[in-house]
Amino acid sequence: MPHSPLPEKKAEKLFQKMCMGQQALDKSLLPILVLTKPDDNKIKSQAWVDSFKFIRLGNWACVFDFDDCSYEQGIIGRIFPKVRALVISEDKFKFVENVVQLRDDLQCPEKVIWDYSNERKELEKVHKGRKEWNYEYSSSIKGAVQFFQQRCLIPKKRAIVILFLLSNDFAGVVETLYEHVGHFSWKHIVIIADDTEIYENFSHIIESERSYDRTELASSSIVGLSWKEVSSVFEEAMGIEDDSDCKIPTSSGATINCQSKISRATKGYKNTQCHCMRK
């Protein structure tokens, strides 16, 4: 069995995927974030939630949030400033007659469009399993992805779709990935999972349902970094200094600060100012 890449190699891969092979985040890239519903035991941990504070730095065009409890107990409720977000449901994109008018109504790109993609608990709408989701929401999610791939929102080749796998709840997430791959290609997809088992379960579904080459999925995936390490890569890509105590091991077994190690792996990109994402 081949050895798993060292953490610094994974960090370098994530940096390069985020920056589309360039030396810095291109300010013209418009990122889309897809969040799976986390397990209850994770979301109850404030330390775990705090590890996602870097999401606040993103100048996201849209967030597809599959956590029905997110508004009160999840990422947007506890991490992301609600004043920056326009919270909607995917029904908004079912029948779009005038793309420009809807874009203006949604205040794009001034507002981050926060799309509840599998119900909202505070509205007494129950989170659905995959079969139910496909029956009720598949057409809506197609409409949402088609909306954001319009050139008046995200010009050609300017999208980057980042998917966080936070649990084994993939209801709607798999279909959303299919839509994004169809519109933007694997080159513009980044899949991040800290848990190898979760990623393997996800990749098994993808490979069994679609004729995607495993290498395409693998080339777009970064698996095994902790969310603190992912946070350090995001901050590194945006040129933000980080004095956190996040450590990763070297090949000798010693540990080193994530920021320092990633700086070496990415050949000193730390000083490059990136404007794709805002504070």
Short mmCIF file of N, CA, C and O in Angstrom, two decimals, residues 71-161:
data_model
loop_
_atom_site.label_atom_id
_atom_site.label_comp_id
_atom_site.label_asym_id
_atom_site.label_seq_id
_atom_site.Cartn_x
_atom_site.Cartn_y
_atom_site.Cartn_z
N TYR A 71 -28.55 27.92 10.74
CA TYR A 71 -28.87 29.32 11.03
C TYR A 71 -28.81 29.62 12.52
O TYR A 71 -28.41 30.71 12.93
N GLU A 72 -29.17 28.66 13.34
CA GLU A 72 -29.16 28.88 14.79
C GLU A 72 -27.97 28.24 15.48
O GLU A 72 -27.39 28.82 16.39
N GLN A 73 -27.58 27.04 15.03
CA GLN A 73 -26.57 26.28 15.77
C GLN A 73 -25.31 25.97 14.96
O GLN A 73 -24.35 25.45 15.51
N GLY A 74 -25.31 26.28 13.68
CA GLY A 74 -24.21 25.86 12.83
C GLY A 74 -23.27 26.98 12.43
O GLY A 74 -23.07 27.95 13.16
N ILE A 75 -22.72 26.86 11.22
CA ILE A 75 -21.69 27.78 10.75
C ILE A 75 -22.20 29.22 10.67
O ILE A 75 -21.58 30.14 11.20
N ILE A 76 -23.33 29.42 10.01
CA ILE A 76 -23.80 30.80 9.87
C ILE A 76 -24.32 31.36 11.19
O ILE A 76 -24.22 32.55 11.47
N GLY A 77 -24.84 30.49 12.05
CA GLY A 77 -25.35 30.95 13.33
C GLY A 77 -24.26 31.32 14.32
O GLY A 77 -24.45 32.20 15.16
N ARG A 78 -23.11 30.66 14.22
CA ARG A 78 -22.07 30.84 15.23
C ARG A 78 -20.76 31.37 14.69
O ARG A 78 -19.88 31.75 15.47
N ILE A 79 -20.61 31.42 13.37
CA ILE A 79 -19.34 31.83 12.79
C ILE A 79 -19.47 32.99 11.81
O ILE A 79 -18.79 34.00 11.92
N PHE A 80 -20.37 32.85 10.84
CA PHE A 80 -20.42 33.80 9.73
C PHE A 80 -21.31 34.99 10.06
O PHE A 80 -22.43 34.81 10.55
N PRO A 81 -20.85 36.22 9.80
CA PRO A 81 -21.67 37.41 10.07
C PRO A 81 -22.93 37.42 9.20
O PRO A 81 -22.84 37.50 7.98
N LYS A 82 -24.09 37.35 9.83
CA LYS A 82 -25.33 37.28 9.07
C LYS A 82 -25.58 38.54 8.24
O LYS A 82 -26.28 38.50 7.23
N VAL A 83 -24.99 39.65 8.67
CA VAL A 83 -25.18 40.89 7.93
C VAL A 83 -24.58 40.81 6.53
O VAL A 83 -24.99 41.52 5.62
N ARG A 84 -23.61 39.92 6.35
CA ARG A 84 -22.97 39.76 5.04
C ARG A 84 -23.72 38.80 4.14
O ARG A 84 -23.42 38.70 2.95
N ALA A 85 -24.67 38.06 4.70
CA ALA A 85 -25.32 36.99 3.94
C ALA A 85 -26.78 37.32 3.63
O ALA A 85 -27.46 37.99 4.40
N LEU A 86 -27.23 36.84 2.49
CA LEU A 86 -28.65 36.88 2.15
C LEU A 86 -29.12 35.44 2.16
O LEU A 86 -28.78 34.65 1.28
N VAL A 87 -29.89 35.09 3.19
CA VAL A 87 -30.31 33.70 3.38
C VAL A 87 -31.55 33.42 2.54
O VAL A 87 -32.55 34.12 2.64
N ILE A 88 -31.46 32.38 1.72
CA ILE A 88 -32.58 32.03 0.85
C ILE A 88 -32.72 30.51 0.83
O ILE A 88 -31.91 29.78 1.39
N SER A 89 -33.76 30.03 0.16
CA SER A 89 -33.90 28.61 -0.12
C SER A 89 -33.72 28.41 -1.61
O SER A 89 -33.85 29.35 -2.40
N GLU A 90 -33.41 27.17 -2.00
CA GLU A 90 -33.13 26.92 -3.41
C GLU A 90 -34.36 27.08 -4.30
O GLU A 90 -34.25 27.12 -5.52
N ASP A 91 -35.56 27.20 -3.70
CA ASP A 91 -36.77 27.43 -4.49
C ASP A 91 -36.66 28.71 -5.31
O ASP A 91 -37.34 28.88 -6.32
N LYS A 92 -35.81 29.61 -4.86
CA LYS A 92 -35.63 30.89 -5.53
C LYS A 92 -35.17 30.71 -6.97
O LYS A 92 -35.38 31.57 -7.83
N PHE A 93 -34.53 29.57 -7.25
CA PHE A 93 -33.92 29.37 -8.57
C PHE A 93 -34.71 28.40 -9.45
O PHE A 93 -34.22 27.99 -10.50
N LYS A 94 -35.92 28.03 -9.03
CA LYS A 94 -36.68 27.05 -9.80
C LYS A 94 -37.05 27.57 -11.18
O LYS A 94 -36.85 26.89 -12.19
N PHE A 95 -37.60 28.76 -11.22
CA PHE A 95 -38.04 29.32 -12.50
C PHE A 95 -37.48 30.74 -12.63
O PHE A 95 -38.11 31.69 -12.17
N VAL A 96 -36.32 30.85 -13.22
CA VAL A 96 -35.66 32.15 -13.37
C VAL A 96 -35.94 32.67 -14.77
O VAL A 96 -35.45 32.14 -15.77
N GLU A 97 -36.73 33.73 -14.85
CA GLU A 97 -37.07 34.31 -16.15
C GLU A 97 -36.07 35.37 -16.57
O GLU A 97 -35.78 35.54 -17.75
N ASN A 98 -35.54 36.11 -15.59
CA ASN A 98 -34.62 37.20 -15.89
C ASN A 98 -33.42 37.09 -14.95
O ASN A 98 -33.51 37.45 -13.78
N VAL A 99 -32.31 36.59 -15.47
CA VAL A 99 -31.12 36.35 -14.65
C VAL A 99 -30.58 37.65 -14.07
O VAL A 99 -30.24 37.73 -12.88
N VAL A 100 -30.50 38.68 -14.88
CA VAL A 100 -29.95 39.96 -14.43
C VAL A 100 -30.81 40.57 -13.33
O VAL A 100 -30.31 41.08 -12.33
N GLN A 101 -32.13 40.48 -13.49
CA GLN A 101 -33.03 41.02 -12.48
C GLN A 101 -32.89 40.28 -11.15
O GLN A 101 -32.84 40.89 -10.08
N LEU A 102 -32.80 38.94 -11.22
CA LEU A 102 -32.64 38.16 -10.00
C LEU A 102 -31.29 38.45 -9.36
O LEU A 102 -31.18 38.57 -8.14
N ARG A 103 -30.27 38.59 -10.18
CA ARG A 103 -28.94 38.95 -9.65
C ARG A 103 -29.01 40.25 -8.86
O ARG A 103 -28.48 40.36 -7.75
N ASP A 104 -29.69 41.25 -9.41
CA ASP A 104 -29.80 42.53 -8.73
C ASP A 104 -30.67 42.43 -7.48
O ASP A 104 -30.37 43.04 -6.45
N ASP A 105 -31.74 41.64 -7.56
CA ASP A 105 -32.62 41.46 -6.40
C ASP A 105 -31.87 40.79 -5.24
O ASP A 105 -32.11 41.10 -4.07
N LEU A 106 -30.96 39.88 -5.59
CA LEU A 106 -30.18 39.16 -4.57
C LEU A 106 -28.96 39.94 -4.10
O LEU A 106 -28.21 39.47 -3.24
N GLN A 107 -28.74 41.10 -4.70
CA GLN A 107 -27.61 41.97 -4.34
C GLN A 107 -26.26 41.29 -4.57
O GLN A 107 -25.34 41.41 -3.76
N CYS A 108 -26.17 40.54 -5.66
CA CYS A 108 -24.90 39.92 -6.03
C CYS A 108 -24.01 40.95 -6.72
O CYS A 108 -24.49 41.70 -7.56
N PRO A 109 -22.73 41.01 -6.41
CA PRO A 109 -21.99 40.14 -5.48
C PRO A 109 -21.80 40.76 -4.09
O PRO A 109 -20.99 40.28 -3.32
N GLU A 110 -22.52 41.86 -3.79
CA GLU A 110 -22.34 42.53 -2.50
C GLU A 110 -22.68 41.60 -1.33
O GLU A 110 -22.03 41.63 -0.28
N LYS A 111 -23.71 40.78 -1.51
CA LYS A 111 -24.12 39.84 -0.47
C LYS A 111 -23.64 38.43 -0.81
O LYS A 111 -23.56 38.05 -1.98
N VAL A 112 -23.31 37.68 0.23
CA VAL A 112 -23.03 36.26 0.05
C VAL A 112 -24.37 35.53 0.04
O VAL A 112 -25.13 35.60 1.01
N ILE A 113 -24.69 34.86 -1.05
CA ILE A 113 -25.96 34.14 -1.14
C ILE A 113 -25.82 32.83 -0.36
O ILE A 113 -25.05 31.96 -0.73
N TRP A 114 -26.57 32.74 0.74
CA TRP A 114 -26.49 31.57 1.62
C TRP A 114 -27.72 30.71 1.36
O TRP A 114 -28.81 31.00 1.83
N ASP A 115 -27.52 29.66 0.58
CA ASP A 115 -28.62 28.83 0.10
C ASP A 115 -28.82 27.62 1.02
O ASP A 115 -27.92 26.78 1.14
N TYR A 116 -29.98 27.57 1.67
CA TYR A 116 -30.30 26.38 2.47
C TYR A 116 -30.76 25.28 1.53
O TYR A 116 -31.84 25.33 0.98
N SER A 117 -29.91 24.28 1.37
CA SER A 117 -30.08 23.30 0.31
C SER A 117 -30.77 22.02 0.75
O SER A 117 -31.03 21.14 -0.07
N ASN A 118 -31.05 21.90 2.05
CA ASN A 118 -31.82 20.74 2.54
C ASN A 118 -32.59 21.14 3.79
O ASN A 118 -32.32 20.66 4.89
N GLU A 119 -33.54 22.05 3.59
CA GLU A 119 -34.49 22.47 4.62
C GLU A 119 -33.86 23.32 5.73
O GLU A 119 -32.64 23.48 5.81
N ARG A 120 -34.74 23.89 6.58
CA ARG A 120 -34.33 24.73 7.71
C ARG A 120 -35.17 24.37 8.92
O ARG A 120 -36.39 24.47 8.92
N LYS A 121 -34.49 23.95 9.97
CA LYS A 121 -35.19 23.46 11.16
C LYS A 121 -36.03 24.53 11.82
O LYS A 121 -37.14 24.26 12.30
N GLU A 122 -35.52 25.78 11.86
CA GLU A 122 -36.27 26.84 12.55
C GLU A 122 -37.57 27.17 11.83
O GLU A 122 -38.47 27.80 12.41
N LEU A 123 -37.69 26.75 10.57
CA LEU A 123 -38.94 26.92 9.83
C LEU A 123 -39.78 25.65 9.86
O LEU A 123 -40.74 25.52 9.11
N GLU A 124 -39.37 24.73 10.74
CA GLU A 124 -40.06 23.44 10.92
C GLU A 124 -40.08 22.62 9.63
O GLU A 124 -41.06 21.94 9.33
N LYS A 125 -38.99 22.71 8.89
CA LYS A 125 -38.82 21.90 7.68
C LYS A 125 -37.73 20.87 7.97
O LYS A 125 -36.60 21.23 8.28
N VAL A 126 -38.09 19.60 7.86
CA VAL A 126 -37.22 18.51 8.30
C VAL A 126 -36.18 18.17 7.24
O VAL A 126 -36.49 18.07 6.04
N HIS A 127 -34.94 18.00 7.69
CA HIS A 127 -33.83 17.56 6.84
C HIS A 127 -34.19 16.23 6.17
O HIS A 127 -34.62 15.29 6.83
N LYS A 128 -33.99 16.14 4.87
CA LYS A 128 -34.43 14.98 4.11
C LYS A 128 -33.29 14.03 3.77
O LYS A 128 -32.14 14.44 3.64
N GLY A 129 -33.66 12.75 3.61
CA GLY A 129 -32.71 11.76 3.12
C GLY A 129 -32.50 11.93 1.63
O GLY A 129 -33.19 12.73 0.97
N ARG A 130 -31.60 11.16 1.07
CA ARG A 130 -31.21 11.38 -0.32
C ARG A 130 -32.35 11.12 -1.30
O ARG A 130 -32.54 11.89 -2.25
N LYS A 131 -33.12 10.07 -1.10
CA LYS A 131 -34.22 9.75 -2.01
C LYS A 131 -35.26 10.86 -2.01
O LYS A 131 -35.71 11.32 -3.07
N GLU A 132 -35.66 11.31 -0.82
CA GLU A 132 -36.64 12.39 -0.71
C GLU A 132 -36.09 13.68 -1.30
O GLU A 132 -36.81 14.42 -1.97
N TRP A 133 -34.81 13.94 -1.03
CA TRP A 133 -34.20 15.17 -1.54
C TRP A 133 -34.23 15.19 -3.06
O TRP A 133 -34.56 16.21 -3.67
N ASN A 134 -33.90 14.07 -3.68
CA ASN A 134 -33.90 14.01 -5.14
C ASN A 134 -35.29 14.25 -5.71
O ASN A 134 -35.44 14.89 -6.76
N TYR A 135 -36.29 13.76 -5.02
CA TYR A 135 -37.66 13.92 -5.49
C TYR A 135 -38.11 15.38 -5.43
O TYR A 135 -38.77 15.88 -6.33
N GLU A 136 -37.71 16.10 -4.37
CA GLU A 136 -38.22 17.44 -4.14
C GLU A 136 -37.28 18.56 -4.58
O GLU A 136 -37.74 19.66 -4.91
N TYR A 137 -35.96 18.32 -4.56
CA TYR A 137 -35.04 19.43 -4.71
C TYR A 137 -34.07 19.37 -5.88
O TYR A 137 -33.38 20.35 -6.15
N SER A 138 -33.97 18.24 -6.56
CA SER A 138 -32.95 18.12 -7.60
C SER A 138 -33.10 19.19 -8.68
O SER A 138 -32.11 19.76 -9.16
N SER A 139 -34.33 19.50 -9.08
CA SER A 139 -34.52 20.52 -10.12
C SER A 139 -34.13 21.91 -9.61
O SER A 139 -33.61 22.73 -10.37
N SER A 140 -34.36 22.16 -8.32
CA SER A 140 -34.02 23.46 -7.75
C SER A 140 -32.52 23.66 -7.69
O SER A 140 -32.01 24.75 -7.97
N ILE A 141 -31.78 22.61 -7.31
CA ILE A 141 -30.34 22.75 -7.21
C ILE A 141 -29.73 22.92 -8.59
O ILE A 141 -28.75 23.65 -8.77
N LYS A 142 -30.30 22.26 -9.58
CA LYS A 142 -29.83 22.46 -10.96
C LYS A 142 -30.02 23.91 -11.37
O LYS A 142 -29.15 24.52 -11.99
N GLY A 143 -31.17 24.47 -11.00
CA GLY A 143 -31.44 25.87 -11.33
C GLY A 143 -30.46 26.81 -10.66
O GLY A 143 -30.01 27.79 -11.26
N ALA A 144 -30.11 26.51 -9.40
CA ALA A 144 -29.18 27.36 -8.66
C ALA A 144 -27.79 27.33 -9.29
O ALA A 144 -27.15 28.37 -9.47
N VAL A 145 -27.31 26.13 -9.63
CA VAL A 145 -25.98 26.01 -10.23
C VAL A 145 -25.97 26.67 -11.61
O VAL A 145 -25.02 27.37 -11.97
N GLN A 146 -27.03 26.47 -12.37
CA GLN A 146 -27.12 27.10 -13.69
C GLN A 146 -27.13 28.62 -13.57
O GLN A 146 -26.54 29.33 -14.38
N PHE A 147 -27.80 29.12 -12.53
CA PHE A 147 -27.86 30.57 -12.31
C PHE A 147 -26.46 31.14 -12.09
O PHE A 147 -26.07 32.13 -12.71
N PHE A 148 -25.69 30.49 -11.22
CA PHE A 148 -24.37 31.02 -10.88
C PHE A 148 -23.32 30.78 -11.95
O PHE A 148 -22.23 31.35 -11.89
N GLN A 149 -23.62 29.95 -12.95
CA GLN A 149 -22.65 29.77 -14.02
C GLN A 149 -22.87 30.75 -15.16
O GLN A 149 -22.13 30.76 -16.14
N GLN A 150 -23.89 31.62 -15.03
CA GLN A 150 -24.11 32.65 -16.04
C GLN A 150 -22.96 33.66 -16.01
O GLN A 150 -22.46 34.03 -14.94
N ARG A 151 -22.56 34.13 -17.15
CA ARG A 151 -21.39 35.01 -17.23
C ARG A 151 -21.59 36.33 -16.50
O ARG A 151 -20.62 36.95 -16.07
N CYS A 152 -22.84 36.77 -16.35
CA CYS A 152 -23.07 38.03 -15.65
C CYS A 152 -22.90 37.85 -14.14
O CYS A 152 -22.88 38.84 -13.39
N LEU A 153 -22.75 36.60 -13.68
CA LEU A 153 -22.47 36.34 -12.26
C LEU A 153 -21.05 35.83 -12.07
O LEU A 153 -20.27 36.40 -11.31
N ILE A 154 -20.72 34.73 -12.75
CA ILE A 154 -19.36 34.20 -12.68
C ILE A 154 -18.88 33.98 -14.11
O ILE A 154 -19.33 33.06 -14.79
N PRO A 155 -17.99 34.84 -14.60
CA PRO A 155 -17.48 34.69 -15.97
C PRO A 155 -16.81 33.33 -16.18
O PRO A 155 -16.40 32.67 -15.23
N LYS A 156 -16.72 32.94 -17.43
CA LYS A 156 -16.14 31.64 -17.78
C LYS A 156 -14.76 31.45 -17.17
O LYS A 156 -13.93 32.35 -17.21
N LYS A 157 -14.55 30.29 -16.59
CA LYS A 157 -13.27 29.88 -15.99
C LYS A 157 -12.91 30.68 -14.73
O LYS A 157 -11.78 30.62 -14.28
N ARG A 158 -13.89 31.39 -14.16
CA ARG A 158 -13.60 32.19 -12.97
C ARG A 158 -14.14 31.55 -11.69
O ARG A 158 -13.97 32.11 -10.61
N ALA A 159 -14.79 30.40 -11.80
CA ALA A 159 -15.37 29.75 -10.62
C ALA A 159 -14.37 28.81 -9.96
O ALA A 159 -13.52 28.21 -10.62
N ILE A 160 -14.48 28.69 -8.65
CA ILE A 160 -13.80 27.63 -7.91
C ILE A 160 -14.78 27.13 -6.86
O ILE A 160 -15.30 27.91 -6.06
N VAL A 161 -15.09 25.84 -6.91
CA VAL A 161 -16.09 25.24 -6.03
C VAL A 161 -15.37 24.43 -4.96
O VAL A 161 -14.61 23.51 -5.27
#
